[in-house]
PDB file of C-alpha atoms in Angstrom:
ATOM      1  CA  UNK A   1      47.855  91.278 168.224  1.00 47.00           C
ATOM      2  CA  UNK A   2      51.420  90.788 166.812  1.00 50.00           C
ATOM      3  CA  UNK A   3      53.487  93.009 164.368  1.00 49.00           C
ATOM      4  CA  UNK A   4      53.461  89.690 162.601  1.00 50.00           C
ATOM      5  CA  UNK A   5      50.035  89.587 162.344  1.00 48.00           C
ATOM      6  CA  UNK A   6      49.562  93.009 161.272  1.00 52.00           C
ATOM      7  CA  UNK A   7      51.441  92.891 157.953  1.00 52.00           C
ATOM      8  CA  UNK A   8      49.803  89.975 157.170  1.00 66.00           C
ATOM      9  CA  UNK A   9      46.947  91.079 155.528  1.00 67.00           C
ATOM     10  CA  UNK A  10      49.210  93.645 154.247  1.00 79.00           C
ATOM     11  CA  UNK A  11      51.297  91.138 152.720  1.00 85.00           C
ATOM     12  CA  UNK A  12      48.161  88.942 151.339  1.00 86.00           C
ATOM     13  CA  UNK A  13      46.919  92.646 149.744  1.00 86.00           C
ATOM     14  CA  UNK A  14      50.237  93.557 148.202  1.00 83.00           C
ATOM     15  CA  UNK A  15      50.374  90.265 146.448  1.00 85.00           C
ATOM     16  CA  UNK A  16      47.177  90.407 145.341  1.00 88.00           C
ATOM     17  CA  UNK A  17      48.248  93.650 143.629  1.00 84.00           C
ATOM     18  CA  UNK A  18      50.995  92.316 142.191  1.00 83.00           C
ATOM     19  CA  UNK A  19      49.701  89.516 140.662  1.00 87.00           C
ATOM     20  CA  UNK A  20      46.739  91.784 139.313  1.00 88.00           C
ATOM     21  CA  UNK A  21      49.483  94.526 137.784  1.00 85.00           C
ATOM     22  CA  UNK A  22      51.233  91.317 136.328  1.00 85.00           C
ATOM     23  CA  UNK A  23      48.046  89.745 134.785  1.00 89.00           C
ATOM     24  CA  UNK A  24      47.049  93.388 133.318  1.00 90.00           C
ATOM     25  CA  UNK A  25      50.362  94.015 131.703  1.00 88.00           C
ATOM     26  CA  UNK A  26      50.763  90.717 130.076  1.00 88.00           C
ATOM     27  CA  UNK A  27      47.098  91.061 128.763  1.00 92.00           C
ATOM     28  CA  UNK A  28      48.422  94.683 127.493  1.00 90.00           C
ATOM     29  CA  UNK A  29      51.099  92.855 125.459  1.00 90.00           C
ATOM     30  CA  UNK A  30      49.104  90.133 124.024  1.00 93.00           C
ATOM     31  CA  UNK A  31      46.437  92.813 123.017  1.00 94.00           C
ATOM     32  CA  UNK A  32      49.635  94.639 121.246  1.00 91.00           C
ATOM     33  CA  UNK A  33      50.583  91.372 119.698  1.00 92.00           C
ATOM     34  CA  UNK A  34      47.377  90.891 118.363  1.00 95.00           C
ATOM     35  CA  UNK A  35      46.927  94.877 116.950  1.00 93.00           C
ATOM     36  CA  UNK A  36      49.909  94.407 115.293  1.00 92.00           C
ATOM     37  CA  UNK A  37      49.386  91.002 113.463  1.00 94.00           C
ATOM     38  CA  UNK A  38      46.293  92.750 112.370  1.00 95.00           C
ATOM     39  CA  UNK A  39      48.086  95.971 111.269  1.00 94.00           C
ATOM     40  CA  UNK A  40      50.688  93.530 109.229  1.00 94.00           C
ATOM     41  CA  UNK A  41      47.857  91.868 107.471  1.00 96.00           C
ATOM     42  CA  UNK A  42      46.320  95.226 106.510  1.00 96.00           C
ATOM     43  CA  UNK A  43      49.671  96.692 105.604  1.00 96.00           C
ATOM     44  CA  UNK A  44      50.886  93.456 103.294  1.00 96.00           C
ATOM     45  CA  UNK A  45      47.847  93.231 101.595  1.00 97.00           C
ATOM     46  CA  UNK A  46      48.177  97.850 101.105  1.00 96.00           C
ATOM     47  CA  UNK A  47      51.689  96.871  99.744  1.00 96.00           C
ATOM     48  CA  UNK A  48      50.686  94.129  97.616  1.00 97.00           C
ATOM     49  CA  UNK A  49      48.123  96.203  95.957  1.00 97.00           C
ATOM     50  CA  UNK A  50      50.304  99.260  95.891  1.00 97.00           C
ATOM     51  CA  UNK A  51      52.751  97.108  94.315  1.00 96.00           C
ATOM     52  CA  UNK A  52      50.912  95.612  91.329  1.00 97.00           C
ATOM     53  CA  UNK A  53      49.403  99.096  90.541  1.00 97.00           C
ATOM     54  CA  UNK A  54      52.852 100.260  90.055  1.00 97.00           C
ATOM     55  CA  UNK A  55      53.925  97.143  88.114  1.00 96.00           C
ATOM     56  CA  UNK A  56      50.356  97.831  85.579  1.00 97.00           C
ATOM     57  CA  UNK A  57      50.956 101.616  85.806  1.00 97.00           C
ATOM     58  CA  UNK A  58      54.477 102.710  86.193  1.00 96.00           C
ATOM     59  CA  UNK A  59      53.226 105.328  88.116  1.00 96.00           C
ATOM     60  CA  UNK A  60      55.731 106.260  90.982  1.00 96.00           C
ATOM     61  CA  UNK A  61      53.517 107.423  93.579  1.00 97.00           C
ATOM     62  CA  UNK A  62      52.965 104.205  93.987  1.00 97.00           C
ATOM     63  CA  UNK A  63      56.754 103.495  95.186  1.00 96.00           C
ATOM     64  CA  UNK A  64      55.711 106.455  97.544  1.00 96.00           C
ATOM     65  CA  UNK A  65      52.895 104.367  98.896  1.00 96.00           C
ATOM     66  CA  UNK A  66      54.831 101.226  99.510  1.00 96.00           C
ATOM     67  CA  UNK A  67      57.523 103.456 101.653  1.00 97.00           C
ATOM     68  CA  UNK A  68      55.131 105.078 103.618  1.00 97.00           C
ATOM     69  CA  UNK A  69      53.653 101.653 104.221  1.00 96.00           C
ATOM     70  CA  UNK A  70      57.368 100.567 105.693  1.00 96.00           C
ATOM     71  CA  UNK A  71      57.497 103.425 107.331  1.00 96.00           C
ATOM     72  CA  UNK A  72      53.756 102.684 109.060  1.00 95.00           C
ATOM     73  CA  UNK A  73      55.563  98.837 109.597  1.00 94.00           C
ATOM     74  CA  UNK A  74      58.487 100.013 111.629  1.00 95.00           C
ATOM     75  CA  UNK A  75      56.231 102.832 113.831  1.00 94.00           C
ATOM     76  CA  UNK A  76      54.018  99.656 114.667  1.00 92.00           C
ATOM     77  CA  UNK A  77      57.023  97.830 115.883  1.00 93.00           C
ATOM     78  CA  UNK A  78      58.717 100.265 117.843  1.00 94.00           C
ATOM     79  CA  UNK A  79      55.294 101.224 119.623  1.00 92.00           C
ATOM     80  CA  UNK A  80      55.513  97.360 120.398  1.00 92.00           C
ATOM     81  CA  UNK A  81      58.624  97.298 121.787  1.00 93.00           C
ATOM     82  CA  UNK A  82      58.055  99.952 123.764  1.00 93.00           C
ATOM     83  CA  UNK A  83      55.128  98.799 124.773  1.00 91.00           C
ATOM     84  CA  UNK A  84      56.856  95.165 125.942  1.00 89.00           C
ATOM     85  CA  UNK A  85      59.681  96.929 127.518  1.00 91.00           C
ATOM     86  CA  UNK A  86      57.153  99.313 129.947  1.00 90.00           C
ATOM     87  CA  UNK A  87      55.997  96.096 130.875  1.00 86.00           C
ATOM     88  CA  UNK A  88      58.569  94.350 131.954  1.00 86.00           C
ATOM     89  CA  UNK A  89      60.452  96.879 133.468  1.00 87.00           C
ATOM     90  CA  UNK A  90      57.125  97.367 135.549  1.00 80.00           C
ATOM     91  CA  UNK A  91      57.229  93.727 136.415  1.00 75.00           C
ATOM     92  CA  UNK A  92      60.657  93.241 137.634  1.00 79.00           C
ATOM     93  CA  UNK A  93      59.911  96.396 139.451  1.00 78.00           C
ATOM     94  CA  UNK A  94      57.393  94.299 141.375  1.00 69.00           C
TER      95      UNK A  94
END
């Protein structure tokens, strides 16, 4: 037997690897994607309700609702990114 033929079916193994770390990362980003179009759905529909009870009510806790809501919005985005950027650092580290 060859050194040729010996990292062959190391080769064959490594790219299965890699092509199973690639498929599992981009299935971790489209399951991200799809959490957070859920969370903006639930989070518009909060701030449209937290919104209109502070229009009927005056009440300001309501403002307080609506900027912990943002502040809920740009934690889900930044756990995205961070998310996306693992990932393709990971990748090109393939």
């Amino acid at each position: 037997m060859t050194l040729q033929s010996e990292q062959k079916p190391s080769n064959k193994t490594q790219n299965i690897a890699d092509k199973s770390i690639a498929q599992s990362g981009a299935l971790a980003v489209q399951d991200a994607a799809n959490n957070m179009r859920d969370m903006n759905t639930l989070l518009s529909t909060a701030s449209g309700v937290a919104l209109a009870n502070y229009i009927e009510t005056g009440d300001s806790s309501y403002l307080d609702a609506l900027k912990q809501l943002n502040d809920q919005a740009k934690a889900a985005k930044g756990n995205f990114i961070d998310l996306y950027n693992s990932v393709t650092k990971a990748e090109k580290s393939l």
